[in-house]
mmCIF file of C-alpha atoms in Angstrom:
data_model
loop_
_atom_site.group_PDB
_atom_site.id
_atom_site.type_symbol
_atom_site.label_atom_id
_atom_site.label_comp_id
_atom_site.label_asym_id
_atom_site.label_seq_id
_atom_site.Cartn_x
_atom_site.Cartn_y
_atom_site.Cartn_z
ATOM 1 C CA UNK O 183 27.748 24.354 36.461
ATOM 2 C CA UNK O 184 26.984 28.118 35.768
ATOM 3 C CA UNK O 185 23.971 27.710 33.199
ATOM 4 C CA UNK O 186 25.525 31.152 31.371
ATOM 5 C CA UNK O 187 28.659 29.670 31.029
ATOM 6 C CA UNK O 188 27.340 26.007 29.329
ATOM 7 C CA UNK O 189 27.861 25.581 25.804
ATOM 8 C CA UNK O 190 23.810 24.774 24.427
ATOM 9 C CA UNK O 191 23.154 21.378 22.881
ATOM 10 C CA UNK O 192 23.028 20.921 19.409
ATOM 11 C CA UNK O 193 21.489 17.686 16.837
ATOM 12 C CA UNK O 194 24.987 16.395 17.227
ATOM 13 C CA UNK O 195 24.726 15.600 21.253
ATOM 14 C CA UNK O 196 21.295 13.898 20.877
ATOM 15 C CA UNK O 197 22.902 11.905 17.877
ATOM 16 C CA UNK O 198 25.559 11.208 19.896
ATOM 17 C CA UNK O 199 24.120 10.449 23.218
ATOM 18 C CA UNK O 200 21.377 7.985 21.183
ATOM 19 C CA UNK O 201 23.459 6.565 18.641
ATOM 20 C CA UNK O 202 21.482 7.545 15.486
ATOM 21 C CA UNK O 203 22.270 10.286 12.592
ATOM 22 C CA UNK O 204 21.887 13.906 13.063
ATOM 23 C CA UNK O 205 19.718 13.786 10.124
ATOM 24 C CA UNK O 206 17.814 10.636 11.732
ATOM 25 C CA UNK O 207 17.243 12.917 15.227
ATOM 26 C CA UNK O 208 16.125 15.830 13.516
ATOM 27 C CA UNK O 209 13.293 13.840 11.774
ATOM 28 C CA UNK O 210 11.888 12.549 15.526
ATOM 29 C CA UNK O 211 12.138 16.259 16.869
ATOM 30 C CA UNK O 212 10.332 17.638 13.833
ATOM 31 C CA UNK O 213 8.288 14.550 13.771
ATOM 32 C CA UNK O 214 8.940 14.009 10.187
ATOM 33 C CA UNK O 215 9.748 10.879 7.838
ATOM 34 C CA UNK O 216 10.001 7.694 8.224
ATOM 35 C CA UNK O 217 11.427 6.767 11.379
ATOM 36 C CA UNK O 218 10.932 3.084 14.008
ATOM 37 C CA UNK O 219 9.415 3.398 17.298
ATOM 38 C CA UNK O 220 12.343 2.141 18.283
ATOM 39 C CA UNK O 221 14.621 4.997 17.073
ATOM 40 C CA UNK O 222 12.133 7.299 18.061
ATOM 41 C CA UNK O 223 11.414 5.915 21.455
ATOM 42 C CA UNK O 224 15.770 6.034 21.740
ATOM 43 C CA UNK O 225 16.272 9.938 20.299
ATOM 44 C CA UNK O 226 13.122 11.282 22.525
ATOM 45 C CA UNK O 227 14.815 9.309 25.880
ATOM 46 C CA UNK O 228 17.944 10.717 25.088
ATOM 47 C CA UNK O 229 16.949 14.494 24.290
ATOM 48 C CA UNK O 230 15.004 14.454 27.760
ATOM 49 C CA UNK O 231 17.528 13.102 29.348
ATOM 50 C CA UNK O 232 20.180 15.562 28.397
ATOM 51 C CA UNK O 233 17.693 18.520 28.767
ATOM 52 C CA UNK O 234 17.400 19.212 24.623
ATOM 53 C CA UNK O 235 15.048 21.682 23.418
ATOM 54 C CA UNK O 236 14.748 22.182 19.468
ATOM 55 C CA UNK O 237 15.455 25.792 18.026
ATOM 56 C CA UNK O 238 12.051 27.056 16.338
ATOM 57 C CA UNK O 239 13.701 30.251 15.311
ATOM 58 C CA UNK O 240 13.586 28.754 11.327
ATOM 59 C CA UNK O 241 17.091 29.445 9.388
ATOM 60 C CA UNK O 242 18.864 30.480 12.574
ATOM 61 C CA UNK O 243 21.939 29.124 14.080
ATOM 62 C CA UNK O 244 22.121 27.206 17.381
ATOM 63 C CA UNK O 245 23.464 30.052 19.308
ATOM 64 C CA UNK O 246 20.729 32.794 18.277
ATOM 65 C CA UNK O 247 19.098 34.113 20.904
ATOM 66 C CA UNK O 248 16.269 36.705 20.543
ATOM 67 C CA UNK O 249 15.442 39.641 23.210
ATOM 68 C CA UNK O 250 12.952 37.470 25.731
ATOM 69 C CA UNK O 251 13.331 36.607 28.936
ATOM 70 C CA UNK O 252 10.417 33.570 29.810
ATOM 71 C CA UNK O 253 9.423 34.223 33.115
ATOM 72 C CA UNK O 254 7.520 31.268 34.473
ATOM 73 C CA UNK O 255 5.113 31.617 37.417
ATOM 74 C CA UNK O 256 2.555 29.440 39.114
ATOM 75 C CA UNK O 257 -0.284 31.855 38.695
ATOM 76 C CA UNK O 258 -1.530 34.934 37.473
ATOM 77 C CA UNK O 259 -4.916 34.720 40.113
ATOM 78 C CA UNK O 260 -2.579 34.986 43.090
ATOM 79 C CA UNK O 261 -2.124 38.813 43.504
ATOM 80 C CA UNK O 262 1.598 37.765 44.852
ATOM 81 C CA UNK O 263 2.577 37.325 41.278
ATOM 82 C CA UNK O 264 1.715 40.846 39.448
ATOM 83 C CA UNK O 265 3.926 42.746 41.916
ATOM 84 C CA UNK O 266 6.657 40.880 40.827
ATOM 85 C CA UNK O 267 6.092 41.224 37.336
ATOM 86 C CA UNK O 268 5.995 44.734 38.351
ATOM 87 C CA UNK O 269 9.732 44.337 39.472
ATOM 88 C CA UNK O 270 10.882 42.230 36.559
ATOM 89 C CA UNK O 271 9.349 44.649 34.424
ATOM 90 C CA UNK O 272 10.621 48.183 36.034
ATOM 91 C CA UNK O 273 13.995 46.591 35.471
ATOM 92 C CA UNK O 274 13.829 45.202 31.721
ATOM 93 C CA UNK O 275 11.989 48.517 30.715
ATOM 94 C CA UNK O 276 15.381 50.273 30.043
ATOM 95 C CA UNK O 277 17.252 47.189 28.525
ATOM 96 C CA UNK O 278 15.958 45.347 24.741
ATOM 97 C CA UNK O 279 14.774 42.740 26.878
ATOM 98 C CA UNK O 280 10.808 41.925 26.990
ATOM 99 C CA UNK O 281 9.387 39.507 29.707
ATOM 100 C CA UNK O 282 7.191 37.140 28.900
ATOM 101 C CA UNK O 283 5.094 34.596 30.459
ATOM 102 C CA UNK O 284 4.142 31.081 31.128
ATOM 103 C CA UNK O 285 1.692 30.165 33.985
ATOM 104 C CA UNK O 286 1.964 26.742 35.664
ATOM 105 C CA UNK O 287 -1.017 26.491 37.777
ATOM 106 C CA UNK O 288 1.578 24.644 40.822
ATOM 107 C CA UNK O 289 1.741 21.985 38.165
ATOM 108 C CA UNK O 290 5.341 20.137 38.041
ATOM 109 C CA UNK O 291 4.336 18.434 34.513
ATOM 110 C CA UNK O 292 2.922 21.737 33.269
ATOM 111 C CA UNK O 293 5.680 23.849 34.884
ATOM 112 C CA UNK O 294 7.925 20.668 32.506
ATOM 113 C CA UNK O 295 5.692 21.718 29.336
ATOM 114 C CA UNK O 296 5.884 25.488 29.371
ATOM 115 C CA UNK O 297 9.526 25.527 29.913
ATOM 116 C CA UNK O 298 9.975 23.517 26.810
ATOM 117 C CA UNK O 299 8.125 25.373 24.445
ATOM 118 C CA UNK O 300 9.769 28.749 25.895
ATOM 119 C CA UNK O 301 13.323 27.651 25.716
ATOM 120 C CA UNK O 302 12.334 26.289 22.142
ATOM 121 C CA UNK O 303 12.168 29.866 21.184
ATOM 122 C CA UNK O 304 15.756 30.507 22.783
ATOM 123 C CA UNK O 305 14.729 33.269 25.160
ATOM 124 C CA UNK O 306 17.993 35.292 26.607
ATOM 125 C CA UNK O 307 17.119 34.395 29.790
ATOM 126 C CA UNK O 308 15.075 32.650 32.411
ATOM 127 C CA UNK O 309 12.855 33.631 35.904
ATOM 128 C CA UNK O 310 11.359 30.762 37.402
ATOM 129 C CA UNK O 311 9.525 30.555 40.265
ATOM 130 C CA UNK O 312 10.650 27.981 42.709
ATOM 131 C CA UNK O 313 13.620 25.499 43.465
ATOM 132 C CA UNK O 314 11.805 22.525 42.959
ATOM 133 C CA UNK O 315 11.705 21.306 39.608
ATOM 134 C CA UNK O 316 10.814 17.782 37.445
ATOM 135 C CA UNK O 317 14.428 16.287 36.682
ATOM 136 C CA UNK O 318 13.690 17.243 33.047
ATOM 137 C CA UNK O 319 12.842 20.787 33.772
ATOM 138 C CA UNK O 320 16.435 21.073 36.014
ATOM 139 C CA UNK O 321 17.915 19.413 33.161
ATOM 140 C CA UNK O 322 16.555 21.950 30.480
ATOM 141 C CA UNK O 323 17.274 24.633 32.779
ATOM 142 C CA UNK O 324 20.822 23.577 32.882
ATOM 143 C CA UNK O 325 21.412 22.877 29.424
ATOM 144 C CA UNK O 326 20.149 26.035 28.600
ATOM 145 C CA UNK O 327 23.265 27.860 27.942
ATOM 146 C CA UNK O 328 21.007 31.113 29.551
ATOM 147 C CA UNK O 329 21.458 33.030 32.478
ATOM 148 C CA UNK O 330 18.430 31.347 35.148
ATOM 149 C CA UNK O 331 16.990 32.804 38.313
ATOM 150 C CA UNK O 332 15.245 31.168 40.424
ATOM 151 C CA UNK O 333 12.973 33.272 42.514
ATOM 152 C CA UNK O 334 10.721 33.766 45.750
ATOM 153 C CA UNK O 335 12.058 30.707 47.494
ATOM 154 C CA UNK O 336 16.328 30.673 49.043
ATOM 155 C CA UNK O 337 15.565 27.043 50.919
ATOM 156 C CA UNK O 338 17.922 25.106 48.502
ATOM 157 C CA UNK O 339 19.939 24.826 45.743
ATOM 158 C CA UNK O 340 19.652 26.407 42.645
ATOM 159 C CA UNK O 341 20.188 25.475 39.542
ATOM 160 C CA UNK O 342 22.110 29.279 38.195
ATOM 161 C CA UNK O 343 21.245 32.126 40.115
ATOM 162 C CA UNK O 344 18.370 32.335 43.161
ATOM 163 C CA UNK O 345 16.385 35.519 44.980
ATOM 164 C CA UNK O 346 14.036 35.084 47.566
ATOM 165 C CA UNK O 347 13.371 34.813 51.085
ATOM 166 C CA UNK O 348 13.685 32.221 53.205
ATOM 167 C CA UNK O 349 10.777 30.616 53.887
ATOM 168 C CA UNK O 350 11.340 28.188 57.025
ATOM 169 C CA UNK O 351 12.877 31.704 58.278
ATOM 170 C CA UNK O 352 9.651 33.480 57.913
ATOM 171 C CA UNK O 353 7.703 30.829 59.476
ATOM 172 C CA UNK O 354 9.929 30.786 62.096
ATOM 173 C CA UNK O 355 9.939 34.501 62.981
ATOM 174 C CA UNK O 356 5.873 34.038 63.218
ATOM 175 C CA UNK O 357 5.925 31.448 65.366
ATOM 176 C CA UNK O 358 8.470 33.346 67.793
ATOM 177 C CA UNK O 359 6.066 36.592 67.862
ATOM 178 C CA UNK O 360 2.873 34.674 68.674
ATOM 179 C CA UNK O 361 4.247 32.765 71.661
ATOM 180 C CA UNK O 362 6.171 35.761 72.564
ATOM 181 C CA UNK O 363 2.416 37.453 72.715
ATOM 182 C CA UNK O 364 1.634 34.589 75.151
ATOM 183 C CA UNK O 365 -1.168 32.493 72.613
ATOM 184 C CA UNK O 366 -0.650 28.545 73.297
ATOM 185 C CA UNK O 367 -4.242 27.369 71.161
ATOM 186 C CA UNK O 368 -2.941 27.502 67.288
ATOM 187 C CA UNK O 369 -4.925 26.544 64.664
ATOM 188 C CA UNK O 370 -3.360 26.621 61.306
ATOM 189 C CA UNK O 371 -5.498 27.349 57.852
ATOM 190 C CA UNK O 372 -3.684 26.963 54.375
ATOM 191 C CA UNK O 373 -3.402 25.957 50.817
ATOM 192 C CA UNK O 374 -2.723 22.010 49.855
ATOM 193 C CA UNK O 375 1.144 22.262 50.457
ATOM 194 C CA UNK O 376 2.254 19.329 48.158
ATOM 195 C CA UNK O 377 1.121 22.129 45.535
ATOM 196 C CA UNK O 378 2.834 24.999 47.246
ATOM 197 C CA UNK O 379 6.650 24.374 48.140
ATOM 198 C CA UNK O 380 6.900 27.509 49.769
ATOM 199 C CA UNK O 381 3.677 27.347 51.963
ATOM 200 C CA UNK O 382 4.711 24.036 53.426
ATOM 201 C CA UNK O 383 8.459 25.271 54.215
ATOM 202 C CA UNK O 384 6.798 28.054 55.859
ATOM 203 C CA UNK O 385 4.506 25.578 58.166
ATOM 204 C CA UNK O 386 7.603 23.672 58.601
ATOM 205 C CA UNK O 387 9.601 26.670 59.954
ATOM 206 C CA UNK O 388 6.696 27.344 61.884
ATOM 207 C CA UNK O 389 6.044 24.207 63.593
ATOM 208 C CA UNK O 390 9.681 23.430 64.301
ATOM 209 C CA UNK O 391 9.682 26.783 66.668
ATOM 210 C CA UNK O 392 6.464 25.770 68.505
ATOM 211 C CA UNK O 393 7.686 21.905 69.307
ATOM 212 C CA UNK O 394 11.070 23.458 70.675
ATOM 213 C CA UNK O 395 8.388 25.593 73.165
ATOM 214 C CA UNK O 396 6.486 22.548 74.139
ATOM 215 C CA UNK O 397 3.482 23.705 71.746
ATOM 216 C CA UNK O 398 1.836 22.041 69.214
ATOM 217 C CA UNK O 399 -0.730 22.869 66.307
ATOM 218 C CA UNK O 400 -4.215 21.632 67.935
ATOM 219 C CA UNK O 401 -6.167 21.763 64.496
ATOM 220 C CA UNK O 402 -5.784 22.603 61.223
ATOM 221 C CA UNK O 403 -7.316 22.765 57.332
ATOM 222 C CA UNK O 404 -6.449 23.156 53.881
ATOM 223 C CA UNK O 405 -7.903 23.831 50.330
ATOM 224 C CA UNK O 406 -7.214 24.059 47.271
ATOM 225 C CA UNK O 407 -9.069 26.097 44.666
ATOM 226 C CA UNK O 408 -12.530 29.182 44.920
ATOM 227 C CA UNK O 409 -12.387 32.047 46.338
ATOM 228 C CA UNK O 410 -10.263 32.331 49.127
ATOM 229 C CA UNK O 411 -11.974 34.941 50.856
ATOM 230 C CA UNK O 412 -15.011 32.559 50.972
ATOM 231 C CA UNK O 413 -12.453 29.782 52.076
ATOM 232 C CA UNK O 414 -11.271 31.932 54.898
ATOM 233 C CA UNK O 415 -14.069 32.184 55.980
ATOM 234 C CA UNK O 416 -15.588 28.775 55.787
ATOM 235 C CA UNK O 417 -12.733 27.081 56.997
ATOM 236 C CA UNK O 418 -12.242 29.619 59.791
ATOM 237 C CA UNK O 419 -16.178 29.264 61.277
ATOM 238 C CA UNK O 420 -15.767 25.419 60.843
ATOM 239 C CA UNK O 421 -12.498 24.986 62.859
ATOM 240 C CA UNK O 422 -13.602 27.120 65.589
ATOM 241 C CA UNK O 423 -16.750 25.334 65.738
ATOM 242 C CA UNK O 424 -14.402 22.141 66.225
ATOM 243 C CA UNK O 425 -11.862 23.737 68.306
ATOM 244 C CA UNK O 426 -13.233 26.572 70.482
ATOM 245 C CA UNK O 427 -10.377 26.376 72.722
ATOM 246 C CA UNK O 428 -8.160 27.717 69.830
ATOM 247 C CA UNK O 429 -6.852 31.635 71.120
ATOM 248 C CA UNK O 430 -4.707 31.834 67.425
ATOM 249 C CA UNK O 431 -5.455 31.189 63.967
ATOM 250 C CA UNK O 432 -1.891 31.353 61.189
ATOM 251 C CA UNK O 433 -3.040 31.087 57.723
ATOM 252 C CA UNK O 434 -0.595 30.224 55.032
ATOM 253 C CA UNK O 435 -1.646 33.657 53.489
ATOM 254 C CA UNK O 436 -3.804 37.357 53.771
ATOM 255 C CA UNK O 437 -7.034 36.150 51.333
ATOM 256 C CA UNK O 438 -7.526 33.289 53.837
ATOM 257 C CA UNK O 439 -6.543 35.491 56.866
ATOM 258 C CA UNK O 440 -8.768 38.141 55.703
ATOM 259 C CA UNK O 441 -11.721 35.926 55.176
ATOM 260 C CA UNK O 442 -11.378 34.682 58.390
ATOM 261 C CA UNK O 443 -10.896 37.960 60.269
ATOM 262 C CA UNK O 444 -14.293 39.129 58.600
ATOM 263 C CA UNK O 445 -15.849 36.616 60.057
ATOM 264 C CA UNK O 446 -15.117 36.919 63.634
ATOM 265 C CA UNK O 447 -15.796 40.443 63.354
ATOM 266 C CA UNK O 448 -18.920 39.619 62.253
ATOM 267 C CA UNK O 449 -19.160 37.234 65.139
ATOM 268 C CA UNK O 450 -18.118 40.390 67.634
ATOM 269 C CA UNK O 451 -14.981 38.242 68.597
ATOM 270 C CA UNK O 452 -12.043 40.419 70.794
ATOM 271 C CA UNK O 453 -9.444 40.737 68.337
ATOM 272 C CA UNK O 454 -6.521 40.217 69.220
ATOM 273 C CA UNK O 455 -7.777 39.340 72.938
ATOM 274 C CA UNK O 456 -9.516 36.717 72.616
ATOM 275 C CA UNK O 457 -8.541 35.164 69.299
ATOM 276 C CA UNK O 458 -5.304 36.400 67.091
ATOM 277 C CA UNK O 459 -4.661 36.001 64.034
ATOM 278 C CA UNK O 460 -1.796 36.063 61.191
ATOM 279 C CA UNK O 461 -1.406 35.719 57.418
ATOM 280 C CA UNK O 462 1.144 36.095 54.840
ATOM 281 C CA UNK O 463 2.662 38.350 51.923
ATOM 282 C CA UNK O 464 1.617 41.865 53.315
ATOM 283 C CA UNK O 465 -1.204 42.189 50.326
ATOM 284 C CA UNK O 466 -1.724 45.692 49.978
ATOM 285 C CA UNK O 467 -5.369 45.164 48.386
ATOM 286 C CA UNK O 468 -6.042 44.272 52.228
ATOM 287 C CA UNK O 469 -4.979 47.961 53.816
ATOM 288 C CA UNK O 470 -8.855 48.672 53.702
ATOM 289 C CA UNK O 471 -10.260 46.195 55.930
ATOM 290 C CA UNK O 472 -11.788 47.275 59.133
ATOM 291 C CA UNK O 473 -8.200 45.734 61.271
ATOM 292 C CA UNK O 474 -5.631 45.372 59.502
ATOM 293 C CA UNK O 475 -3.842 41.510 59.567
ATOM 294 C CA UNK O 476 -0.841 40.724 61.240
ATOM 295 C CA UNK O 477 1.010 39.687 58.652
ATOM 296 C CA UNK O 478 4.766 39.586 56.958
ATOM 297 C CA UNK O 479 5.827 40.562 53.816
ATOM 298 C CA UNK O 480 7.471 38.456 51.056
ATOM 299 C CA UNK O 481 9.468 41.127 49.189
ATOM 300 C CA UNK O 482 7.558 40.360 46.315
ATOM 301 C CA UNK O 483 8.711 43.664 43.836
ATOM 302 C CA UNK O 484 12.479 43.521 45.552
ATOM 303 C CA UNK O 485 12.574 40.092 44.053
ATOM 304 C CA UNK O 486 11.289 40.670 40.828
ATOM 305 C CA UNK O 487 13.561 43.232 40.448
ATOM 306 C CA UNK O 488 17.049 41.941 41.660
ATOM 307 C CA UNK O 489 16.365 38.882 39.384
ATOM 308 C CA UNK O 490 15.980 41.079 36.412
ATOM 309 C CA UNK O 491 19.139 42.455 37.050
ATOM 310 C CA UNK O 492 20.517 39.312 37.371
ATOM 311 C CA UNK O 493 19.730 39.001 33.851
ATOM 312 C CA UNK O 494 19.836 42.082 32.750
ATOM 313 C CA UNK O 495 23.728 42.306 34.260
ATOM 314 C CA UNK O 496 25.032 38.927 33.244
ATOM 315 C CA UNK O 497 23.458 39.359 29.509
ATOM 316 C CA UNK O 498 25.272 43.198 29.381
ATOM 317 C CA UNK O 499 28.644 41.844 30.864
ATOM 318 C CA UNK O 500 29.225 37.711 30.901
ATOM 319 C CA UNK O 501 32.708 38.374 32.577
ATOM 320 C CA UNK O 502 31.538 40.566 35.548
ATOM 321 C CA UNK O 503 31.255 39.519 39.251
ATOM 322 C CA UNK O 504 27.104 39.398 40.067
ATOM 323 C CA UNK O 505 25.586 38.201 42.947
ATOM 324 C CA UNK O 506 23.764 35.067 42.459
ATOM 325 C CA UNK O 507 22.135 34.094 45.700
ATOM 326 C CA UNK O 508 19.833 36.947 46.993
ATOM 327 C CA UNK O 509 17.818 36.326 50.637
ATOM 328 C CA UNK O 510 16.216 39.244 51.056
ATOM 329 C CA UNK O 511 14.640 39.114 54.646
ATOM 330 C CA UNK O 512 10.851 39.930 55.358
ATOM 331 C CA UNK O 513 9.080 41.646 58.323
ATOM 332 C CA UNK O 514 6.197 41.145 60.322
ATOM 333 C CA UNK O 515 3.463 43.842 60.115
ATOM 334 C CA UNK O 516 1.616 43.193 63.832
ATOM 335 C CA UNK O 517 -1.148 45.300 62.391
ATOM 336 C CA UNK O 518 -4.370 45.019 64.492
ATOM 337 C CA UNK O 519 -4.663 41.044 64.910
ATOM 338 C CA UNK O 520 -1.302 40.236 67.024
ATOM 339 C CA UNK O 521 -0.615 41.485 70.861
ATOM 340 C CA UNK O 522 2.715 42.689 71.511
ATOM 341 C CA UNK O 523 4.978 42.041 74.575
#
């Protein structure tokens, strides 16, 4: 179902759906009065279950809504996330609506707990980063009775609205150009992808294209936290050390990549003759490096922006046609670290 179009929960569903008063729920969500573990234990279940969040706006009625739109991200460290603030932001600048935002840190549980306390304050809408969610978080999402977009990520099914690229495309495309530039040796470098949905969609588009060529990833490493220009680095010096056959290095994104390519400059490696390499998200912070990384870009500010006006349109207008599922498609920047035949 439409999340606009749903009809947001009130006291009497959680009564309902747990079998106690309205008056008798409202004490366990305000954690007031007298009240058995029991009933508690019974009211909480069933509020999770159907995706409840308490109004905080004090005096208000159900179906207030005040001019926010919670945008939830995974982090504010990873310079992919600003630029599509930037978008987001460029878009609400000329409507009532303010962004504001809650940081996960790739946590599902926190991701859970920040989307609670922002839909307690009944935002008008919703940008999330992702398609995968807790159960409770889909269920709040969908009980929300809000427009939702789901951004940077079109590999699935959303819960509203989604804009994004695909990401087993884009890992896909790589993998084409790098064989296509005759490298067989691939060593792959990234973050830990149980964390990052969109990272390990991307190695699985990638790997899927070099077993249909006969070729297979010969080594590869992951972390998770510090610098990741230090990481590059360190993980890049390491695997060759292991692996000296390796002729190309993919890392799940530019920091990495760019730590890595300062090292085997460093070294005096032949880039891209001896050794390519390739990253991911086109960071422009990188454009002053010595060679510039073959990378692609992730659309980062064209997302941001289409899902405002997602919002933005649906809020203005509940009755007019918008598109809901946006897959905007990325391109590979060969820059100075990829041959091309």
């Amino acid at each position: 179902m439409a999340a606009d179009t749903a009809r947001p929960l009130t006291l009497r569903d959680v009564s309902e759906a747990s079998g106690v008063s309205e008056m008798t729920v409202s004490r366990v969500l305000r954690n007031r009065g007298d009240v058995s573990d029991a009933t508690r234990a019974r009211v909480l279940a069933a509020a999770k279950e159907l995706g409840y969040v308490p109004n905080k706006i004090a005096g208000a009625l159900a179906s207030s809504r005040v001019n926010l739109v919670a945008v939830i991200i995974p982090s504010l460290s990873n310079m992919v996330f600003p630029e599509v603030l930037t978008g987001i932001n460029q878009v609400l600048e000329d409507t009532e609506l303010q962004p504001v935002v809650g940081v996960t840190d790739y946590l599902p549980e926190k991701e859970e707990k920040v989307l609670y306390e922002m839909l307690s304050w009944r935002p008008s809408g919703v940008i999330i980063a992702g398609l995968e969610h807790t159960e409770a978080a889909r269920a709040m999402l969908d009980a929300a009775g809000i427009p939702v977009v789901e951004i940077m990520d079109t590999d699935g099914k959303p819960v509203d609205a989604m804009v994004g690229i695909s990401h087993r495309r884009a890992g896909r495309e790589m993998a084409k150009a790098i064989l296509k530039a005759g490298y067989e040796h691939i060593g792959f470098m990234g973050t830990k992808m149980p964390l990052d949905h969109r990272a390990r969609k991307r190695f699985e588009g990638f790997t899927e294209v070099l077993a249909k060529n006969g070729v297979e990833i010969e080594d590869r490493d992951f972390y998770s936290g510090g610098s990741a220009l230090a990481k590059g680095r360190e993980m890049t010096q390491t695997m060759l050390e292991r692996s000296p056959e390796l002729d190309f290095l993919y890392y799940s994104n530019d920091m990495i990549g760019a730590g890595g390519l300062l090292y085997l400059l460093e070294q005096g490696v032949d880039i891209p003759g001896q050794i390519g390499l390739a990253g991911f998200n086109d960071v422009e912070l990188l454009q002053g490096l010595p060679r510039q990384l073959a990378t692609m870009d992730a659309c980062r500010l064209e997302i941001g922006r289409a899902a405002a006006q997602i919002i933005s349109a649906r809020l203005e207008d509940p009755e007019q046609e918008v598109e809901t599922r946006i897959t905007l498609t990325p391109k590979i920047s060969y820059g100075d670290t990829l041959k091309r035949r």
